[in-house]
Amino acid sequence: MYRSHHCGALTAIHVGTEVQLAGWVSKIRDKGFVLWVDLRDRYGVTQLVLDEKRTPAELLKVVRSFGRETVIQISGTVLEREAKNPNMPTGEIEVLVKDITVLNTAQTPPFTIEDETDGGEDLRMKYRYLDIRRKPVQKGLLFRSKVALLVRNFLAQHEFVEVETPYLIKSTPEGARDFVVPSRMNEGQFYALPQSPQTFKQLLMVGGMDKYFQLVKCFRDEDLRADRQPEFTQIDCELSFVHQEDIMTCFEGLLSHLLHEVHGIAPKPFPVISYEDAIKTYGNDKPDIRFGMTFCELNDITQNKGFGVFDSQELVVSIAVPGAATWSRKQIDAWIDWVKRPQIGANGLVWVKCNEDGTYKSSVDKFFDSDALATWATACEAKAGDLILVMAGETNKTRTQLSALRMALAEALELRKPNEFAPLWVVDFPLFEQDDESGALHAMHHPFTAPKPEHLDKLETEPTSVVAQAYDLVLNGNEIGGGSIRIHDRPTQEKMLSLLGFSNEEAKTQFGFLMDAFTYGAPPHGGIALGFDRLVAILDGKETIRDYIAFPKNNSGRDVMIDAPAPLDAAQLEELALKVTPKAE
Amino acid sequence: MYRSHHCGALTAIHVGTEVQLAGWVSKIRDKGFVLWVDLRDRYGVTQLVLDEKRTPAELLKVVRSFGRETVIQISGTVLEREAKNPNMPTGEIEVLVKDITVLNTAQTPPFTIEDETDGGEDLRMKYRYLDIRRKPVQKGLLFRSKVALLVRNFLAQHEFVEVETPYLIKSTPEGARDFVVPSRMNEGQFYALPQSPQTFKQLLMVGGMDKYFQLVKCFRDEDLRADRQPEFTQIDCELSFVHQEDIMTCFEGLLSHLLHEVHGIAPKPFPVISYEDAIKTYGNDKPDIRFGMTFCELNDITQNKGFGVFDSQELVVSIAVPGAATWSRKQIDAWIDWVKRPQIGANGLVWVKCNEDGTYKSSVDKFFDSDALATWATACEAKAGDLILVMAGETNKTRTQLSALRMALAEALELRKPNEFAPLWVVDFPLFEQDDESGALHAMHHPFTAPKPEHLDKLETEPTSVVAQAYDLVLNGNEIGGGSIRIHDRPTQEKMLSLLGFSNEEAKTQFGFLMDAFTYGAPPHGGIALGFDRLVAILDGKETIRDYIAFPKNNSGRDVMIDAPAPLDAAQLEELALKVTPKAE
């Protein structure tokens, strides 16, 4: 035993006790005659004290030689502090040091081990093991562990069984690219790492497991964008003998449980909105509903009134920015410039100030009088003091642009409160997306998603109007989960794959085992998968998933700490019957 | 909602209730005027009843058309059974069917979905989703899920944090071969799948996480033996500021907890035996101590007594087989033949019957009189009625042979009771194994294991006599876990790698990040890893891990259900800058 207590354990009740502690030297304050050392471990910080009167001179000398992050073990007596610190759990006491053993020395770390460090992202990633010593990172990982256990216990209490599905599976083109694994024992053949355990969890339902879950790593070999990782963790679930509503009830229960356990939030029913309404009202299918500024379409009351800019457009749509009527011309122009940037690509903004005195002032006063502007205000429920911003253009583009503006305004106005949580369900997604150019159909969710039963007969005739039994769980503007009722009969699955452009041969090679399984008594089933990295970050009031991953990869998919990936040696390649053949540029 | 209750839920208290059930048609008994259907789901079986008096004729007709495993939903009324079945939870009731919906039809399964099936291993693996419907497999997976949750909750209560370490790491020659993963974004470079999260968990200790655990998949590209899997699950743990005893106490606590929760076994201290004693007493380092037959060395009392067979040998060693004095000559000869088979390779057995009447009868009566044989019996604590079996030969070989005999005898005598659990610790392993031919040193545990501090100075002078701070947890003759205190300073780690034949360059490339980390204040630390697949099987009184893995691979590393691994298409290979180049024979 290196220690009798952790560094976060000692309080006034321990005064007089002889203790052993171990940890890292976090800070030394040297007043000459007295010396304080902050000793840190995962559990807290304990103040050690040494002074000329009570401590042997050589011990003082030893301590003065310590660099930061030296690892020590001490024994001593718990004393009541003269100057108590009510802000730390151990703030009532300090430990008078009797003996010290140095357990390990430490080079000066390349950045400070503080909440706010001087280390940049790259340096912190290279020395991630030091970065993890910092409280914010450590707390993030502890929080993740806590949430994982809450999830598992909740699901276990609801009769879910955790089943581990295999990692070495078969490559199937399921959206993104697979990572593959050459098989030494089967020359020229490859496993693939799962993008999700989708087919396996469906087979578990065919196998009668009834309710399955797994916290599972998934892999996608995609060109990485900021905050995407090639490996990520999913709460993966599947249930038998359920309708869409049963699954939504169950996982609304899970998220409510987490919000209650983590933040003490009392459960209340989640709003449910259709995909179509989400697009119409928020311009996207993962709306942040912590704030208003919902879209209001103004075509009827703004077109054919002599303002050509509106007349020629497919959509005229507005939002009311709360309390922004007082903005200066300069402030408004800044936002106009913001939407005109190529990243957004809008033509501009029409604005209307709804002044506190009931008057209106707009950028289109030449074309619309006060009465006209008042009808706008009524339509978009703008109150006195609000600023109405209007965009016009092609429907889909304009909605996307206004959605970006809405989110940026909310950010600027601090309406995206990290300690507020607004979950909702988005339902009734189209079954297919259609490629604008080729006309090819893609599965909006995945090829195993069932259409609404009443739309089955439109599958071939009007595929793009078929609505799926699919649902997304959205939290604070992030899709944290998505799922669907699955197809569970062979003919429908065959038709679906054929519509998606699979030949019979391809369908059989890639999904034959699943379609076979459907013929042996597959129960109706459906499921959901929640992105665990993101869920944890958002539950903790953050958005950057990297802070909740112990050893993340950078945007090139590299682990800069261990320096992976790396070349293989020739013998290893030969054993795998592989040769690296550089691609032509 | 497809159902109001599960098929295992209804009892006498539900009599009179209208219910909906869903599940698989497991059995139909047709008495003509009355028809019983066993409806099965994960939770149980409920008997449905239909008869000519109370059921519409067309419903009877429909049910008579059902094949086994048809998926149906029914509604009906719970009735008290006339002939109750006390052996099943729902045995007091049956459900009079009012309405039936067929949810899915089923082809006749290729084997019977019964506890004892007619399906062979290969067929069951190809249709694993049907195999999983069988109670024994389903129960195995449910048991695994339960044990996993017990483990997690126990460790969380003991302040362990579950941290997910990455799966895409770097290839390092750590015993077995790595599976590798080509990186598309980093041409010609490869990730490796972890054989264990060893270095990452040590870095988490450097990072101050203090107590880490993870239930984690590990990967080894080994030539598979029976009951080995290329991917397997490990309970992986690491602790800081601990000595060997602290870790042993902690994980003795975990296993005691599991034995108590699962089997109601009251905890008692685990025996601790040194590696040397284990080899001397049981002939191997993972002894099954549910039964005796411990080794007794007889050199002193058997050699130089005129029996040449013993005199020339390095070791004369015996076991006392309980109650086997009554064996016939033929029975004994069968065992002599057994040890002479090439798989064991012994020369034979000398036997001594310790008769109930106090006399002795042996195969060496010509050389040893009763008084001499009595000293043998005393030495190996053979009681009246026991049979002493003696082997002689080269020490290591003979021990291995006698160990195999001991286990086979225990099996035959049914001394390896599946419901009895005998855990123990084996400690004081040598740090190194030495290759007989090349003289090269290999790490017995792994290259990160610390020697006993008092042996540090023998590292270079007498490496093979250095004892490691390593320990194995053994249960019923299986090594279920192993761990060690780790080296936590750079100089010792460098020396260790150099002794293992790493050049400075190799050491730096492969483990530089770890040795760097040791210079920034690494705490003393150690850990353990338990093989979860095997632990679960043994806890359930079985030895075959495949029954506790949802989708296992066969001995060629193939998943015969999904048919993986498989060739990649040319485009995929090109994107990875790879070419398959068949190996020369």
Coordinates of C-alpha atoms in Angstrom, one line a residue, chain A residues 1-3 6 22-24 41-43 69-73 103-110 126-130 132-134 138 141-142 144-145 148-149 152-153 156-171 177-191 193 199-201 203-217 219 221-224 230-233 240-243 246 488-489 509 513 516-524 532-533 549-551 553 555-559 561-568 572-583 585, chain B residues 1-3 6 22-24 41-43 69-73 103-110 126-130 132-134 138 141-142 144-145 148-149 152-153 156-171 177-191 193 199-201 203-217 219 221-224 230-233 240-243 246 488-489 509 513 516-524 532-533 549-551 553 555-559 561-568 572-583 585:
Chain A
M1 CA 0.0 0.0 0.0
Y2 CA 1.5 3.3 -1.1
R3 CA -1.2 5.3 0.5
H6 CA -6.5 9.6 -1.7
A22 CA 1.0 9.5 -3.0
G23 CA 0.7 11.7 -6.0
W24 CA 2.1 14.4 -8.2
D41 CA -4.0 12.7 -7.7
R42 CA -7.2 11.8 -9.6
Y43 CA -9.3 12.4 -6.6
E69 CA 5.1 16.6 -11.6
T70 CA 7.6 14.7 -9.4
V71 CA 5.9 11.6 -8.1
I72 CA 6.2 11.3 -4.3
Q73 CA 4.9 9.3 -1.4
L103 CA 8.7 7.4 -6.5
N104 CA 9.7 9.0 -9.8
T105 CA 11.3 12.1 -11.1
A106 CA 9.8 14.2 -13.9
Q107 CA 11.1 16.2 -16.7
T108 CA 9.5 19.6 -17.1
P109 CA 6.3 18.9 -19.1
P110 CA 6.1 20.5 -22.5
K126 CA 1.6 14.2 -28.9
Y127 CA 1.8 14.2 -25.1
R128 CA -1.8 13.1 -24.6
Y129 CA -0.8 11.2 -21.5
L130 CA 0.1 14.6 -19.9
I132 CA -5.0 13.6 -19.6
R133 CA -3.6 14.8 -16.3
R134 CA -5.4 18.1 -16.8
Q138 CA -9.8 13.9 -16.9
L141 CA -13.2 10.8 -19.4
L142 CA -14.7 10.2 -15.9
R144 CA -18.0 9.4 -20.2
S145 CA -17.4 6.3 -18.0
A148 CA -21.7 4.5 -20.1
L149 CA -22.6 2.7 -16.9
R152 CA -25.9 -0.1 -19.5
N153 CA -27.7 -0.4 -16.2
A156 CA -30.2 -4.1 -18.5
Q157 CA -33.1 -3.1 -16.3
H158 CA -35.3 -2.9 -19.4
E159 CA -34.4 -6.5 -20.3
F160 CA -31.8 -5.6 -23.0
V161 CA -29.0 -8.1 -23.3
E162 CA -25.5 -6.9 -24.2
V163 CA -24.2 -9.1 -27.0
E164 CA -20.8 -8.6 -28.5
T165 CA -20.8 -8.8 -32.3
P166 CA -17.7 -9.5 -34.3
Y167 CA -15.2 -6.9 -35.4
L168 CA -13.7 -9.0 -38.2
I169 CA -16.5 -9.1 -40.7
K170 CA -17.1 -8.8 -44.4
S171 CA -16.7 -5.7 -46.5
R177 CA -15.7 3.0 -47.0
D178 CA -14.7 0.1 -45.0
F179 CA -11.4 -0.4 -43.3
V180 CA -10.2 -3.8 -44.3
V181 CA -7.9 -6.4 -42.7
P182 CA -5.9 -8.8 -44.8
S183 CA -6.2 -12.5 -43.6
R184 CA -2.9 -14.3 -43.4
M185 CA -4.6 -17.7 -43.1
N186 CA -6.8 -17.0 -46.1
E187 CA -4.4 -15.6 -48.8
G188 CA -5.8 -12.7 -50.8
Q189 CA -8.8 -12.4 -48.7
F190 CA -9.8 -9.6 -46.3
Y191 CA -12.0 -9.0 -43.4
L193 CA -14.1 -3.7 -39.7
T199 CA -26.8 -7.0 -40.0
F200 CA -25.6 -8.8 -36.9
K201 CA -28.1 -7.1 -34.6
L203 CA -29.6 -11.6 -37.0
L204 CA -29.8 -11.5 -33.2
M205 CA -33.5 -10.6 -33.6
V206 CA -34.0 -13.5 -36.0
G207 CA -32.3 -15.5 -33.3
G208 CA -34.9 -14.5 -30.7
M209 CA -32.7 -12.3 -28.5
D210 CA -35.6 -9.9 -28.4
K211 CA -33.8 -6.9 -27.0
Y212 CA -30.1 -6.3 -27.8
F213 CA -27.7 -3.6 -27.0
Q214 CA -24.0 -3.0 -27.2
L215 CA -21.6 -0.1 -26.7
V216 CA -19.5 -0.8 -29.7
K217 CA -16.7 0.7 -31.7
F219 CA -15.1 2.2 -38.1
D221 CA -12.6 5.1 -43.6
E222 CA -13.9 8.6 -44.6
D223 CA -12.0 11.7 -45.5
L224 CA -12.1 13.3 -42.1
P230 CA -12.2 7.0 -38.0
E231 CA -13.3 4.9 -35.0
F232 CA -16.2 6.0 -32.9
T233 CA -18.5 4.5 -30.3
S240 CA -38.2 -7.4 -31.6
F241 CA -42.0 -7.2 -31.8
V242 CA -42.1 -3.5 -31.7
H243 CA -43.5 -0.6 -33.6
D246 CA -42.3 1.5 -28.8
H488 CA -38.1 -8.4 -42.1
D489 CA -39.2 -10.3 -45.2
T509 CA -23.2 -12.0 -52.2
F513 CA -27.2 -14.5 -45.3
D516 CA -31.9 -16.2 -46.0
A517 CA -32.4 -15.5 -42.3
F518 CA -35.6 -13.7 -43.1
T519 CA -37.1 -16.9 -44.5
Y520 CA -36.7 -18.8 -41.2
G521 CA -39.2 -16.9 -39.1
A522 CA -37.8 -13.4 -38.7
P523 CA -39.8 -11.3 -36.2
P524 CA -40.8 -7.7 -36.9
F532 CA -21.9 7.9 -27.9
D533 CA -19.0 10.3 -28.3
I549 CA -12.0 10.4 -26.4
A550 CA -8.9 9.3 -24.5
F551 CA -6.7 8.9 -27.5
K553 CA -6.8 10.7 -34.0
N555 CA -7.7 15.1 -39.1
S556 CA -5.4 12.9 -41.2
G557 CA -6.5 9.9 -39.1
R558 CA -3.1 9.8 -37.4
D559 CA -2.3 9.0 -33.8
M561 CA 1.4 10.1 -29.9
I562 CA 2.2 6.6 -31.0
D563 CA 2.9 7.6 -34.6
A564 CA 0.4 5.4 -36.4
P565 CA -0.3 4.3 -39.1
A566 CA 3.3 3.3 -40.1
P567 CA 4.9 1.3 -42.8
L568 CA 5.1 -2.5 -42.3
Q572 CA 5.1 -8.8 -42.6
L573 CA 3.9 -7.8 -46.0
E574 CA 5.1 -10.9 -47.6
E575 CA 3.4 -13.1 -45.0
L576 CA 0.2 -11.3 -45.9
A577 CA 0.8 -11.8 -49.6
L578 CA 0.6 -8.1 -50.2
K579 CA 2.6 -5.5 -52.1
V580 CA 2.3 -1.8 -51.8
T581 CA 1.9 -0.3 -55.3
P582 CA 1.8 3.5 -55.2
K583 CA -1.2 5.0 -56.9
E585 CA -1.1 10.7 -59.3
Chain B
M1 CA -47.4 -2.9 -29.2
Y2 CA -47.4 -6.4 -30.5
R3 CA -47.9 -8.0 -27.1
H6 CA -43.9 -12.0 -22.7
A22 CA -46.1 -12.8 -29.9
G23 CA -43.5 -15.4 -30.6
W24 CA -42.5 -18.5 -32.4
D41 CA -40.0 -16.2 -27.0
R42 CA -36.8 -15.3 -25.1
Y43 CA -38.6 -15.2 -21.8
E69 CA -41.0 -21.5 -36.1
T70 CA -43.8 -19.5 -37.7
V71 CA -43.9 -16.1 -36.1
I72 CA -47.4 -15.2 -34.8
Q73 CA -49.2 -12.7 -32.7
L103 CA -46.2 -12.0 -38.6
N104 CA -43.9 -14.1 -40.7
T105 CA -43.7 -17.6 -42.2
A106 CA -40.8 -19.9 -41.7
Q107 CA -39.0 -22.5 -43.8
T108 CA -38.3 -25.7 -42.0
P109 CA -35.1 -25.0 -40.1
P110 CA -32.1 -27.1 -41.2
K126 CA -23.7 -21.5 -40.9
Y127 CA -27.2 -20.8 -39.4
R128 CA -26.0 -19.4 -36.2
Y129 CA -29.0 -17.1 -36.0
L130 CA -31.1 -20.3 -35.7
I132 CA -29.1 -18.8 -31.0
R133 CA -32.8 -19.6 -30.7
R134 CA -31.8 -22.8 -28.9
Q138 CA -29.4 -18.2 -25.6
L141 CA -25.3 -15.2 -24.1
L142 CA -27.7 -14.0 -21.4
R144 CA -22.4 -13.5 -20.4
S145 CA -24.3 -10.2 -20.5
A148 CA -20.3 -8.3 -17.8
L149 CA -22.6 -6.0 -16.0
R152 CA -18.5 -3.3 -14.6
N153 CA -20.6 -2.4 -11.6
A156 CA -17.1 1.1 -10.9
Q157 CA -17.9 0.8 -7.2
H158 CA -14.2 0.4 -6.6
E159 CA -13.4 3.7 -8.4
F160 CA -12.3 2.2 -11.6
V161 CA -12.9 4.3 -14.7
E162 CA -13.8 2.6 -18.0
V163 CA -11.7 4.2 -20.7
E164 CA -12.0 3.1 -24.3
T165 CA -8.5 2.8 -25.9
P166 CA -8.1 2.9 -29.7
Y167 CA -8.5 -0.1 -32.0
L168 CA -6.5 1.4 -34.8
I169 CA -3.0 1.4 -33.3
K170 CA 0.6 0.5 -34.4
S171 CA 2.0 -2.9 -35.2
R177 CA 1.2 -11.6 -35.0
D178 CA -0.8 -8.4 -35.4
F179 CA -3.8 -8.1 -37.7
V180 CA -3.0 -5.0 -39.8
V181 CA -5.3 -2.4 -41.4
P182 CA -4.1 -0.5 -44.5
S183 CA -4.6 3.3 -44.3
R184 CA -6.1 4.8 -47.5
M185 CA -5.3 8.3 -46.4
N186 CA -1.7 7.4 -45.5
E187 CA -0.5 5.4 -48.6
G188 CA 1.6 2.4 -47.8
Q189 CA 1.1 2.7 -44.1
F190 CA -0.9 0.4 -41.8
Y191 CA -2.6 0.5 -38.5
L193 CA -5.4 -4.0 -34.3
T199 CA 0.7 0.4 -23.6
F200 CA -2.4 2.6 -23.6
K201 CA -3.4 1.5 -20.2
L203 CA -0.1 5.7 -20.5
L204 CA -3.5 6.2 -18.7
M205 CA -1.6 5.6 -15.5
V206 CA 1.1 8.1 -16.5
G207 CA -1.9 10.3 -17.2
G208 CA -3.1 10.0 -13.6
M209 CA -6.3 8.0 -14.2
D210 CA -5.4 5.9 -11.2
K211 CA -7.7 3.0 -11.8
Y212 CA -8.7 1.9 -15.3
F213 CA -10.7 -0.9 -16.7
Q214 CA -12.2 -1.9 -20.0
L215 CA -14.0 -4.9 -21.4
V216 CA -12.3 -4.8 -24.7
K217 CA -11.8 -6.9 -27.9
F219 CA -6.9 -9.5 -31.8
D221 CA -3.5 -13.4 -35.9
E222 CA -2.4 -16.8 -34.7
D223 CA -2.7 -20.2 -36.2
L224 CA -5.9 -21.2 -34.5
P230 CA -8.8 -14.5 -33.6
E231 CA -10.8 -11.9 -31.7
F232 CA -11.5 -12.3 -28.0
T233 CA -12.6 -10.2 -25.1
S240 CA -1.5 3.2 -9.9
F241 CA 0.3 3.4 -6.6
V242 CA -0.1 -0.3 -5.9
H243 CA 2.0 -3.3 -5.0
D246 CA -3.0 -4.7 -3.7
H488 CA 7.8 2.6 -14.7
D489 CA 11.2 4.1 -15.3
T509 CA 10.6 3.2 -32.9
F513 CA 6.4 7.0 -26.7
D516 CA 9.2 9.1 -23.1
A517 CA 6.1 9.0 -21.0
F518 CA 8.1 7.4 -18.1
T519 CA 10.3 10.4 -17.9
Y520 CA 7.4 12.8 -17.2
G521 CA 6.5 11.4 -13.8
A522 CA 5.1 7.9 -14.2
P523 CA 3.6 6.5 -11.0
P524 CA 4.4 3.0 -9.9
F532 CA -13.6 -12.8 -20.5
D533 CA -14.8 -15.5 -22.9
I549 CA -19.6 -16.0 -28.2
A550 CA -22.6 -14.9 -30.4
F551 CA -20.8 -15.2 -33.7
K553 CA -15.2 -18.0 -36.1
N555 CA -10.6 -23.0 -36.8
S556 CA -9.6 -21.4 -40.1
G557 CA -10.6 -18.0 -38.7
R558 CA -13.7 -17.9 -41.0
D559 CA -17.2 -16.7 -40.3
M561 CA -22.4 -17.6 -41.8
I562 CA -21.4 -14.3 -43.5
D563 CA -18.6 -16.0 -45.5
A564 CA -15.7 -13.8 -44.3
P565 CA -12.9 -13.1 -45.1
A566 CA -13.5 -12.6 -48.8
P567 CA -11.6 -11.2 -51.8
L568 CA -11.8 -7.4 -52.3
Q572 CA -10.9 -1.2 -53.4
L573 CA -7.4 -2.7 -53.6
E574 CA -6.3 0.1 -55.9
E575 CA -7.6 2.7 -53.5
L576 CA -5.5 1.2 -50.8
A577 CA -2.4 1.1 -53.1
L578 CA -2.2 -2.7 -52.5
K579 CA -1.7 -5.7 -54.7
V580 CA -2.2 -9.3 -53.8
T581 CA 1.0 -11.2 -54.6
P582 CA 0.6 -14.9 -54.0
K583 CA 3.3 -16.4 -51.8
E585 CA 5.0 -22.3 -52.0

